[in-house]
Amino acid sequence: MGSRLKQNPERTFYWFFEATCPVARDKDPGVLFQFPEDFSDEESCQTSPRFCFPYDIQRARERVAVQHFTFVLTDLEGCQRFGFCRLANNTNTCLCILSYLPWFEVFYKLLNNLADFLTKGQTRETTALLAALYQQPLPPAAGSVTLQMVPYFIAPDPGSLPSIPENRNLTELIVAVDVGNLLQLYASMLFERRILIFSSKLSTLTACVHALSALLYPLYWQHIFIPVLPPHLLDYCCAPMPYLIGVHTSLSEKVRSRGLEEVVILNVDTNTLETPFEDLKRIPSDVMSGLKACLKRQAVSPGCGVSRAFLKAQALLFGGYRDALRGQEDGEMWFSEEIFQDHKSASMKQFLQSAIHLQSFKQFIDGRLDILNEDKVPDDLFEEEI
């Protein structure tokens, strides 16, 4: 279906470690503690700690006592592995859990519990809690996990829409970015631009990047995706292909000095957006005005109204794919681009002519055809919305 999530991972998490802030820009973080002790995935061991301090350590002075943020690594199979982090200002250390599960709220809560143990020097309790979770079978979708040492937590339901305030990422995005800029970013993602997000708060930065990518559902961002970029990888901002990248503001001057061209830039701190494109005008105005009205009405209202508004827009833009499905004599389904583009509205027709070339849309169609050609029926929130 184009999603980068790993299907049926074997464990709840793979590695936990406590990293110390590097003493200089050219030094790597140290690892004070890890579980399991014999964890030996060389690439993870080298790469992950460097994502734990993704700012200019000689310039940034974090005013926030504790920040939770999440980086993403892509494995050899193209699946996303999440690094859930808890950065503590007073100790200059970062706790990190590597997992294939996008359980943001669950792991942030767990990191707080682990931090309590480590602060009190309770290494035995830390190890016992990690061992219990490491051996814990994965719960069924939206099932609850009970661990004796911490209150039980509930695995998020992958089949439900993100809601406010339960979904921390979406909540931070809606609070930080106004409706006008949100619509611009949505349009830029649909047209697969190079997009940079700047923020001085790591928690807000990665929340916004993760939440933005989720707005594309049932499409999935297929290009470079780095919710927070560490200093040693700044050259990614010069990549010629589409990207969605978050950068701490302490590194913004270095990034901008690289002579960026045709890049959409959002500064979350000032809620200002720079774009050389007119992507908003290329999306049918009735779809965008409906979405805008819906978002202004919802604002930060509790519930899944914001997610539902974007889902409705996606259904209006791409729901016509069903009418373009055709069957061959042998029963195999195929997708007719010609029929899909043949729309009464001139503005919609123009949009669909661009849409068929988008990587995210191609992946979406391939995924639907795979389901149909296995004699199954696509059954998700998008199909319900159509």
XYZ file of C-alpha atoms in Angstrom:
386
model
C 0.000 0.000 0.000
C 3.033 2.295 -0.126
C 3.261 2.617 3.662
C 6.810 2.409 5.012
C 5.704 0.715 8.232
C 7.060 -2.773 8.862
C 4.332 -5.402 8.875
C 4.322 -7.640 11.973
C 7.616 -6.677 13.645
C 9.003 -9.370 15.935
C 9.486 -7.186 19.007
C 8.021 -4.134 20.707
C 11.472 -2.510 20.556
C 14.980 -3.486 19.489
C 17.370 -1.273 21.408
C 17.305 1.159 24.321
C 20.283 3.365 25.157
C 21.277 6.440 27.130
C 23.539 8.792 25.162
C 25.670 11.683 26.422
C 25.966 14.972 24.580
C 29.192 15.257 22.531
C 31.828 17.573 24.014
C 32.559 19.193 20.635
C 31.022 19.459 17.153
C 33.451 16.924 15.688
C 32.924 14.340 18.446
C 30.329 11.567 18.641
C 27.955 11.047 21.592
C 28.912 8.412 24.156
C 26.616 5.575 25.291
C 26.310 5.209 29.080
C 23.828 2.341 29.238
C 22.124 0.023 26.777
C 19.648 -2.846 26.613
C 20.035 -5.551 25.537
C 23.660 -5.475 26.625
C 24.720 -7.609 23.665
C 22.953 -5.447 21.041
C 25.346 -5.478 18.096
C 23.653 -4.006 15.022
C 26.693 -2.009 13.917
C 24.871 0.494 11.736
C 22.298 1.318 14.448
C 25.054 1.642 17.059
C 26.950 4.128 14.890
C 23.997 6.086 13.502
C 21.328 6.356 16.195
C 23.288 8.215 18.939
C 24.183 10.935 16.412
C 20.458 11.661 15.912
C 19.998 12.234 19.668
C 21.567 15.710 19.622
C 20.376 17.120 16.260
C 21.362 20.747 16.805
C 24.476 22.912 16.975
C 25.722 21.944 20.445
C 27.890 25.086 20.677
C 25.018 27.467 19.826
C 21.805 25.948 21.086
C 20.952 26.411 24.734
C 17.832 24.391 25.353
C 15.427 26.293 27.603
C 13.009 23.381 27.875
C 13.757 20.998 30.754
C 12.649 17.850 28.900
C 11.855 17.335 25.223
C 10.408 14.299 23.471
C 11.138 13.913 19.777
C 11.356 11.151 17.193
C 13.848 10.539 14.392
C 13.430 7.974 11.628
C 15.912 5.543 10.061
C 15.133 3.474 6.972
C 16.270 -0.162 7.001
C 17.494 -2.227 4.043
C 13.933 -3.295 3.212
C 12.799 0.332 3.030
C 10.874 0.138 6.329
C 10.897 2.993 8.827
C 12.453 2.423 12.228
C 11.591 5.070 14.803
C 13.984 6.494 17.382
C 11.874 7.818 20.274
C 13.940 10.248 22.352
C 13.773 12.010 25.696
C 16.325 14.812 25.936
C 16.959 16.155 29.438
C 18.502 19.610 29.714
C 19.837 19.234 33.258
C 21.782 15.999 32.657
C 22.821 16.590 29.013
C 21.735 13.038 28.245
C 19.227 11.562 25.840
C 17.274 8.340 26.332
C 16.305 6.573 23.111
C 14.200 3.545 22.142
C 14.425 2.069 18.640
C 11.232 0.428 17.408
C 9.324 -0.327 14.212
C 6.060 0.645 15.928
C 4.805 4.250 15.478
C 3.575 4.395 19.079
C 4.596 7.958 19.922
C 2.533 8.511 23.077
C 3.267 5.010 24.425
C 7.046 5.265 24.074
C 7.236 8.857 25.360
C 5.391 7.717 28.491
C 7.713 4.730 28.838
C 10.804 6.951 28.468
C 9.559 9.092 31.372
C 9.267 5.973 33.554
C 12.766 4.831 32.563
C 14.156 8.316 33.247
C 12.717 8.180 36.787
C 14.490 4.886 37.442
C 17.817 6.040 35.991
C 17.730 9.369 37.866
C 17.350 7.443 41.118
C 20.147 5.063 40.135
C 17.706 2.131 39.968
C 19.528 0.203 37.246
C 18.025 -3.146 38.289
C 14.458 -1.777 37.930
C 15.361 -0.212 34.571
C 16.684 -3.523 33.254
C 13.671 -5.457 34.601
C 11.204 -3.102 32.926
C 13.076 -3.229 29.599
C 13.359 -7.028 29.765
C 9.606 -7.356 30.400
C 8.793 -5.145 27.412
C 11.427 -6.808 25.204
C 9.826 -10.210 25.770
C 6.253 -8.926 25.656
C 4.277 -10.328 22.694
C 2.852 -7.602 20.481
C -0.779 -6.889 21.364
C -3.489 -7.228 18.733
C -4.372 -3.918 17.035
C -5.425 -1.395 19.652
C -4.933 -4.012 22.381
C -3.631 -3.162 25.838
C -0.270 -4.220 27.242
C 0.045 -4.753 30.983
C 3.428 -4.542 32.654
C 3.627 -5.002 36.415
C 6.065 -2.141 36.883
C 4.181 0.631 35.062
C 0.488 1.300 34.487
C -0.797 -0.544 31.447
C -0.786 1.275 28.137
C -2.907 0.842 25.014
C -1.430 0.285 21.579
C -2.854 2.872 19.160
C -5.400 1.626 16.631
C -3.798 1.835 13.167
C -7.256 1.823 11.576
C -8.489 5.019 13.240
C -7.946 8.678 12.329
C -5.537 10.781 14.435
C -7.493 12.823 16.976
C -6.870 15.896 19.132
C -5.546 15.915 21.862
C -4.769 12.157 21.969
C -2.462 12.366 18.956
C 0.401 14.522 20.159
C 1.870 15.091 16.687
C -1.340 16.404 15.137
C -2.126 18.541 18.196
C 1.303 20.250 18.069
C 0.941 20.884 14.320
C -2.499 22.478 14.615
C -1.421 24.670 17.545
C 1.830 25.782 15.858
C 0.806 26.340 12.212
C -2.065 28.519 10.996
C -4.639 27.276 8.495
C -3.217 29.260 5.543
C 0.274 27.800 5.936
C -1.135 24.337 6.615
C -3.002 24.401 3.292
C 0.144 25.597 1.478
C 2.150 22.729 2.980
C -0.557 20.203 2.103
C -0.476 21.403 -1.518
C 3.342 21.299 -1.593
C 3.325 17.713 -0.302
C 0.735 16.691 -2.912
C 3.038 18.031 -5.639
C 6.053 16.352 -4.001
C 8.214 19.421 -3.453
C 11.367 19.786 -1.404
C 10.098 20.939 1.982
C 12.097 22.184 4.978
C 10.600 22.758 8.424
C 12.550 24.860 10.973
C 11.841 25.033 14.714
C 13.807 25.793 17.878
C 11.862 23.113 19.818
C 12.738 19.548 18.851
C 9.432 18.212 20.195
C 7.411 20.603 18.010
C 9.703 20.067 15.018
C 9.381 16.296 14.741
C 5.711 16.357 15.737
C 4.963 18.724 12.839
C 6.895 16.658 10.280
C 5.265 13.367 11.334
C 1.787 14.958 11.446
C 2.192 16.598 8.023
C 3.075 13.308 6.343
C 0.017 11.682 7.972
C -2.309 14.269 6.354
C -1.694 12.643 2.954
C -3.516 9.436 3.942
C -4.361 7.209 2.017
C -1.274 8.361 0.135
C 2.154 8.022 1.736
C 5.193 10.239 1.290
C 7.573 8.162 -0.852
C 10.685 10.325 -0.843
C 13.405 11.447 1.593
C 11.788 11.707 5.024
C 13.911 13.003 7.913
C 11.846 14.473 10.799
C 15.015 15.891 12.366
C 18.320 16.280 10.547
C 21.559 15.957 12.552
C 24.432 18.362 11.733
C 26.537 15.753 9.900
C 23.787 15.192 7.291
C 23.012 18.805 6.318
C 23.966 18.112 2.682
C 20.649 16.257 2.336
C 19.068 19.727 2.039
C 20.820 20.076 -1.349
C 19.321 16.823 -2.697
C 17.722 17.271 -6.146
C 14.784 14.955 -5.345
C 11.684 15.678 -3.205
C 12.137 15.643 0.552
C 10.352 16.416 3.814
C 13.009 17.398 6.353
C 12.964 18.981 9.817
C 15.904 21.133 10.954
C 16.608 22.719 14.355
C 16.884 26.507 14.004
C 20.435 26.508 15.410
C 21.433 24.967 12.057
C 19.273 27.177 9.822
C 22.066 29.569 8.811
C 24.268 26.663 7.737
C 21.398 25.181 5.719
C 20.460 28.464 4.040
C 24.110 29.171 3.164
C 24.015 26.122 0.897
C 22.099 28.096 -1.744
C 18.750 26.315 -1.662
C 16.699 26.470 -4.852
C 13.000 25.701 -5.297
C 12.537 24.737 -1.657
C 9.398 25.339 0.413
C 10.410 26.554 3.902
C 8.239 26.807 7.022
C 9.585 28.499 10.147
C 7.375 27.122 12.916
C 8.657 29.626 15.514
C 7.441 32.615 13.474
C 4.688 30.730 11.573
C 6.031 32.061 8.260
C 6.199 30.187 4.971
C 8.371 30.801 1.905
C 7.511 29.099 -1.387
C 8.465 29.748 -5.015
C 5.425 27.732 -6.188
C 1.721 28.409 -6.613
C 0.664 24.880 -5.717
C -2.488 26.002 -3.917
C -3.880 27.441 -7.153
C -3.323 24.131 -8.941
C -5.751 22.261 -6.687
C -9.479 22.663 -7.520
C -10.723 25.703 -5.573
C -13.934 24.034 -4.384
C -11.902 21.289 -2.660
C -9.559 23.782 -1.007
C -12.286 26.215 0.088
C -14.228 23.330 1.641
C -11.120 22.121 3.442
C -10.267 25.648 4.625
C -13.776 26.229 5.997
C -13.697 22.863 7.759
C -10.303 23.568 9.366
C -11.320 27.034 10.560
C -14.439 25.552 12.099
C -12.505 22.739 13.815
C -9.457 24.744 14.954
C -8.179 22.803 17.988
C -11.532 21.181 18.813
C -11.169 17.736 20.407
C -11.728 14.731 18.160
C -10.728 13.686 14.656
C -12.364 16.619 12.801
C -9.066 17.896 11.363
C -8.025 14.438 10.123
C -11.525 13.884 8.720
C -11.345 17.210 6.823
C -8.121 16.186 5.066
C -9.476 12.682 4.385
C -12.541 14.234 2.764
C -10.311 16.432 0.568
C -8.243 13.388 -0.464
C -11.462 11.508 -1.292
C -12.657 14.372 -3.501
C -9.296 14.540 -5.294
C -8.494 10.837 -5.695
C -11.745 8.947 -5.019
C -12.489 8.825 -8.739
C -9.816 6.142 -9.109
C -12.563 3.521 -8.719
C -14.250 4.626 -11.958
C -10.974 4.109 -13.815
C -10.531 0.455 -12.768
C -10.964 -2.007 -15.619
C -10.915 -5.810 -15.864
C -9.038 -7.821 -18.467
C -10.373 -11.037 -20.021
C -8.384 -13.126 -17.543
C -10.077 -11.228 -14.709
C -7.016 -9.147 -13.732
C -7.771 -5.532 -12.833
C -5.879 -2.598 -14.293
C -6.045 1.186 -13.962
C -6.877 3.452 -16.906
C -5.084 6.798 -16.585
C -7.079 8.101 -19.530
C -10.461 7.467 -17.869
C -9.180 8.796 -14.528
C -8.235 12.140 -16.106
C -11.476 12.489 -18.045
C -13.291 14.851 -15.688
C -16.055 17.385 -16.349
C -14.359 20.122 -14.303
C -11.429 21.775 -16.126
C -9.544 22.515 -12.877
C -9.971 18.935 -11.629
C -8.894 17.578 -15.014
C -5.736 19.699 -14.867
C -4.976 18.493 -11.338
C -5.512 14.822 -12.222
C -3.178 15.147 -15.208
C -0.423 16.056 -12.715
C -1.558 13.527 -10.101
C -0.952 10.467 -12.284
C 2.779 11.283 -12.306
C 3.113 11.537 -8.534
C 5.055 8.743 -6.865
C 2.642 8.640 -3.919
C -0.363 8.207 -6.217
C 1.343 5.496 -8.290
C 2.107 3.592 -5.072
C -1.502 4.019 -3.967
C -2.862 2.589 -7.241
C -0.378 -0.308 -7.195
C -1.512 -1.126 -3.659
C -5.217 -1.090 -4.583
C -4.602 -3.274 -7.639
C -2.652 -5.778 -5.519
C -5.646 -6.093 -3.164
C -8.190 -6.389 -5.985
C -6.118 -8.942 -7.893
C -6.000 -11.120 -4.786
C -9.821 -11.193 -4.983
C -10.093 -8.974 -1.912
C -11.935 -5.689 -1.482
C -10.121 -2.556 -0.249
C -11.579 -1.822 3.150
C -10.328 1.240 5.026
C -11.353 4.726 6.094
C -10.648 6.162 2.642
C -13.004 3.715 0.931
C -15.685 4.541 3.513
C -15.239 8.265 2.811
C -15.667 7.796 -0.956
